[in-house]
Short mmCIF file of C-alpha atoms in Angstrom, two decimals:
data_model
loop_
_atom_site.label_atom_id
_atom_site.label_comp_id
_atom_site.label_asym_id
_atom_site.label_seq_id
_atom_site.Cartn_x
_atom_site.Cartn_y
_atom_site.Cartn_z
CA GLN A 1472 8.44 -23.75 -11.53
CA LYS A 1473 8.35 -20.20 -10.25
CA GLU A 1474 8.32 -17.40 -12.76
CA VAL A 1475 11.35 -15.81 -11.08
CA GLU A 1476 13.99 -17.82 -9.25
CA GLN A 1477 16.40 -16.27 -6.77
CA ASP A 1478 18.70 -18.06 -4.37
CA PRO A 1479 17.60 -17.03 -0.86
CA GLY A 1480 21.09 -17.46 0.55
CA PRO A 1481 22.18 -16.49 3.11
CA LEU A 1482 25.29 -15.08 1.47
CA SER A 1483 28.14 -13.89 3.65
CA VAL A 1484 31.23 -12.12 2.29
CA PRO A 1485 34.07 -10.04 3.75
CA GLU A 1486 34.07 -6.27 3.51
CA GLY A 1487 35.55 -5.01 0.26
CA ALA A 1488 34.58 -8.08 -1.75
CA ILE A 1489 32.66 -7.96 -5.00
CA VAL A 1490 29.18 -9.38 -4.55
CA SER A 1491 27.22 -11.03 -7.34
CA LEU A 1492 23.48 -11.52 -6.96
CA ASN A 1493 21.42 -13.25 -9.62
CA CYS A 1494 17.91 -14.10 -10.76
CA THR A 1495 16.64 -16.30 -13.52
CA TYR A 1496 13.21 -16.12 -15.06
CA SER A 1497 11.02 -18.08 -17.41
CA ASN A 1498 8.74 -15.41 -18.95
CA SER A 1499 10.33 -14.08 -22.13
CA ALA A 1500 7.84 -11.20 -22.15
CA PHE A 1501 9.53 -9.50 -19.19
CA GLN A 1502 10.98 -6.18 -20.33
CA TYR A 1503 11.53 -4.19 -17.12
CA PHE A 1504 13.97 -5.36 -14.49
CA MET A 1505 14.55 -3.94 -11.05
CA TRP A 1506 16.66 -4.56 -7.99
CA TYR A 1507 15.45 -3.58 -4.56
CA ARG A 1508 17.30 -3.50 -1.25
CA GLN A 1509 15.34 -4.20 1.91
CA TYR A 1510 16.67 -3.66 5.40
CA SER A 1511 15.05 -5.54 8.26
CA ARG A 1512 11.60 -4.19 9.16
CA LYS A 1513 11.70 -1.60 6.36
CA GLY A 1514 10.10 -1.29 2.95
CA PRO A 1515 12.15 -2.17 -0.15
CA GLU A 1516 14.22 0.60 -1.71
CA LEU A 1517 14.65 0.79 -5.47
CA LEU A 1518 18.35 0.43 -6.35
CA MET A 1519 18.49 -0.19 -10.07
CA TYR A 1520 16.02 -0.12 -12.92
CA THR A 1521 16.78 -1.48 -16.40
CA TYR A 1522 14.75 -1.75 -19.56
CA SER A 1523 15.43 -4.75 -21.80
CA SER A 1524 18.96 -6.09 -22.15
CA GLY A 1525 22.20 -4.38 -21.25
CA ASN A 1526 24.19 -2.98 -18.37
CA LYS A 1527 23.56 -0.09 -16.06
CA GLU A 1528 25.98 1.33 -13.54
CA ASP A 1529 25.31 3.56 -10.53
CA GLY A 1530 28.19 4.11 -8.16
CA ARG A 1531 29.24 0.78 -6.70
CA PHE A 1532 26.26 -1.01 -8.23
CA THR A 1533 26.04 -2.55 -11.69
CA ALA A 1534 22.95 -4.26 -13.07
CA GLN A 1535 23.13 -6.62 -16.03
CA VAL A 1536 20.30 -8.11 -18.05
CA ASP A 1537 20.79 -10.97 -20.48
CA LYS A 1538 17.41 -11.62 -22.05
CA SER A 1539 18.73 -14.39 -24.29
CA SER A 1540 19.62 -16.38 -21.18
CA LYS A 1541 16.75 -15.00 -19.08
CA TYR A 1542 19.27 -14.04 -16.44
CA ILE A 1543 19.83 -10.83 -14.51
CA SER A 1544 22.61 -9.87 -12.13
CA LEU A 1545 23.46 -7.19 -9.61
CA PHE A 1546 27.10 -6.57 -8.78
CA ILE A 1547 28.20 -4.65 -5.72
CA ARG A 1548 31.82 -3.45 -5.72
CA ASP A 1549 33.79 -2.57 -2.60
CA SER A 1550 31.04 -4.01 -0.43
CA GLN A 1551 30.39 -2.34 2.91
CA PRO A 1552 28.76 -3.60 6.12
CA SER A 1553 25.95 -1.15 5.40
CA ASP A 1554 25.15 -3.18 2.27
CA SER A 1555 23.97 -6.02 4.52
CA ALA A 1556 20.32 -6.46 3.64
CA THR A 1557 17.95 -8.60 1.59
CA TYR A 1558 18.12 -7.95 -2.15
CA LEU A 1559 15.03 -8.58 -4.24
CA CYS A 1560 14.89 -8.78 -8.00
CA ALA A 1561 11.65 -7.80 -9.70
CA MET A 1562 10.44 -7.71 -13.26
CA SER A 1563 7.39 -6.92 -15.33
CA GLU A 1564 6.01 -7.15 -18.84
CA GLU A 1565 5.47 -4.19 -21.12
CA GLY A 1566 2.23 -2.52 -20.07
CA ALA A 1567 1.74 -4.76 -17.06
CA GLN A 1568 0.79 -3.29 -13.73
CA LYS A 1569 2.19 -5.96 -11.46
CA LEU A 1570 5.78 -6.73 -10.61
CA VAL A 1571 6.92 -10.31 -10.16
CA PHE A 1572 9.45 -10.67 -7.37
CA GLY A 1573 12.17 -13.14 -6.63
CA GLN A 1574 12.36 -14.66 -3.18
CA GLY A 1575 15.15 -12.30 -2.11
CA THR A 1576 18.77 -13.01 -1.17
CA ARG A 1577 19.94 -12.26 2.35
CA LEU A 1578 23.40 -10.71 2.19
CA THR A 1579 25.77 -10.08 5.08
CA ILE A 1580 29.00 -8.11 4.67
CA ASN A 1581 31.44 -8.93 7.47
CA PRO A 1582 33.78 -6.16 8.69
CA GLY B 380 13.87 8.46 -6.15
CA ALA B 381 10.26 9.23 -5.45
CA VAL B 382 8.90 9.20 -1.91
CA VAL B 383 6.09 7.01 -0.67
CA SER B 384 4.99 7.56 2.90
CA GLN B 385 3.15 4.88 4.86
CA HIS B 386 1.49 5.45 8.20
CA PRO B 387 1.53 4.19 10.87
CA SER B 388 4.87 2.39 11.04
CA TRP B 389 3.54 0.03 13.66
CA VAL B 390 0.23 -0.55 15.34
CA ILE B 391 -1.11 -2.85 18.04
CA CYS B 392 -4.83 -3.49 18.15
CA LYS B 393 -7.25 -5.72 19.98
CA SER B 394 -8.79 -8.71 18.29
CA GLY B 395 -12.07 -7.79 16.61
CA THR B 396 -11.22 -4.16 15.95
CA SER B 397 -10.37 -2.52 12.61
CA VAL B 398 -7.13 -0.85 11.62
CA LYS B 399 -6.53 1.62 8.79
CA ILE B 400 -3.16 2.01 7.08
CA GLU B 401 -2.46 4.99 4.82
CA CYS B 402 -0.14 5.14 1.83
CA ARG B 403 0.74 8.44 0.21
CA SER B 404 2.92 9.31 -2.76
CA LEU B 405 4.45 12.60 -1.67
CA ASP B 406 6.05 14.00 -4.80
CA PHE B 407 4.34 12.25 -7.69
CA GLN B 408 0.93 11.10 -8.81
CA ALA B 409 0.45 7.37 -8.67
CA THR B 410 -2.16 5.92 -10.95
CA THR B 411 -1.58 2.49 -9.51
CA MET B 412 -0.85 1.43 -5.97
CA PHE B 413 -0.21 -2.02 -4.59
CA TRP B 414 -0.58 -3.60 -1.18
CA TYR B 415 1.69 -6.41 -0.07
CA ARG B 416 1.98 -8.61 2.94
CA GLN B 417 5.32 -9.97 4.05
CA PHE B 418 6.00 -12.77 6.51
CA PRO B 419 9.36 -13.03 8.31
CA LYS B 420 12.23 -13.95 5.99
CA GLN B 421 9.90 -14.29 3.04
CA SER B 422 9.34 -12.29 -0.09
CA LEU B 423 6.47 -9.92 -0.77
CA MET B 424 3.02 -11.37 -1.30
CA LEU B 425 0.81 -9.17 -3.44
CA MET B 426 -2.61 -8.70 -1.88
CA ALA B 427 -4.27 -6.27 -4.27
CA THR B 428 -3.77 -3.72 -7.01
CA SER B 429 -5.50 -0.40 -6.63
CA ASN B 430 -6.25 2.13 -9.37
CA GLU B 431 -7.43 5.63 -8.57
CA GLY B 432 -11.18 5.94 -8.66
CA SER B 433 -11.93 2.28 -9.26
CA LYS B 434 -12.33 -0.86 -7.22
CA ALA B 435 -9.23 -2.74 -6.20
CA THR B 436 -8.28 -6.00 -7.85
CA TYR B 437 -7.56 -8.64 -5.25
CA GLU B 438 -5.24 -11.60 -5.66
CA GLN B 439 -6.62 -15.08 -5.33
CA GLY B 440 -7.11 -16.10 -1.74
CA VAL B 441 -7.24 -12.55 -0.34
CA GLU B 442 -10.51 -11.76 1.42
CA LYS B 443 -12.01 -8.60 -0.05
CA ASP B 444 -14.29 -8.02 2.93
CA LYS B 445 -11.46 -8.31 5.42
CA PHE B 446 -8.93 -6.16 3.58
CA LEU B 447 -10.73 -3.06 2.33
CA ILE B 448 -8.79 -0.91 -0.08
CA ASN B 449 -9.71 2.61 -1.07
CA HIS B 450 -7.80 4.64 -3.66
CA ALA B 451 -9.60 7.94 -3.47
CA SER B 452 -6.97 10.17 -5.09
CA LEU B 453 -3.80 9.97 -7.16
CA THR B 454 -1.71 10.31 -4.02
CA LEU B 455 -3.56 8.33 -1.38
CA SER B 456 -4.57 4.71 -0.90
CA THR B 457 -5.77 3.13 2.33
CA LEU B 458 -5.91 -0.46 3.54
CA THR B 459 -8.36 -1.26 6.31
CA VAL B 460 -8.02 -4.57 8.09
CA THR B 461 -11.51 -5.26 9.42
CA SER B 462 -12.29 -7.39 12.46
CA ALA B 463 -8.61 -8.13 12.87
CA HIS B 464 -7.48 -11.41 14.40
CA PRO B 465 -4.05 -12.57 15.58
CA GLU B 466 -3.45 -14.39 12.29
CA ASP B 467 -3.64 -11.01 10.53
CA SER B 468 -0.52 -9.90 12.37
CA SER B 469 2.08 -9.22 9.73
CA PHE B 470 4.15 -6.60 7.93
CA TYR B 471 2.07 -4.70 5.37
CA ILE B 472 3.77 -2.66 2.66
CA CYS B 473 2.34 -0.37 0.01
CA SER B 474 3.88 0.51 -3.31
CA ALA B 475 3.11 3.25 -5.82
CA LYS B 476 3.95 3.28 -9.49
CA ARG B 477 5.43 6.35 -11.13
CA TYR B 478 4.97 6.36 -14.89
CA ALA B 479 4.48 2.90 -16.36
CA THR B 480 7.16 0.96 -14.65
CA GLU B 481 9.05 2.27 -11.63
CA ALA B 482 7.50 1.21 -8.34
CA PHE B 483 8.43 2.79 -5.02
CA PHE B 484 7.64 1.38 -1.63
CA GLY B 485 6.50 2.79 1.67
CA GLN B 486 8.38 1.99 4.84
CA GLY B 487 5.87 -0.68 5.87
CA THR B 488 3.47 -1.12 8.77
CA ARG B 489 3.93 -3.78 11.41
CA LEU B 490 0.52 -4.88 12.64
CA THR B 491 0.18 -6.86 15.83
CA VAL B 492 -3.26 -8.10 16.84
CA VAL B 493 -3.58 -9.13 20.47
#
């Protein structure tokens, strides 16, 4: 079993829809949770960063962490074609150097 | 967010030659930098973790003598692919950590060995 599980998709939704992306994990010591967006042939871009449980909102993006269920989510409201990319979840333990990544979900927003 | 610059964006080299890739944190000091390799439609594969002024820590299965990493300052790390072969062709990405947790990525380098 992988430490972090993420459905690779592909996921295709119409423009304007609400998108829900998820990751599950097995390591209860994870404390830091991140979502990255990666366009084709580019490096990942940090979208959201959350410490421990709770919600965080930034514009059209909302990140949720449920440590009791070992489950994190990224919601994208009013999705746009420019949101089409691969979304990677990542997490790390307190004091750890390395991030553990999910496989990434390929998302396409259709105009 | 913080800016990490990676250079070059793409490079083509002949088999048997060496290629150096630079990674710079432009507006922050990075005590830790990471080098990843990414195959098409796959996630990031960590190659090594680099701390300023010390030897890099390589992941299992990564050849230290082929992938030389130097982290000479708090803003610069380099990856040198030595005696490159076609199987080394890939997308290489660096990442730099700001503070204890946030990691920012460079734009990646596409290496093609012919």
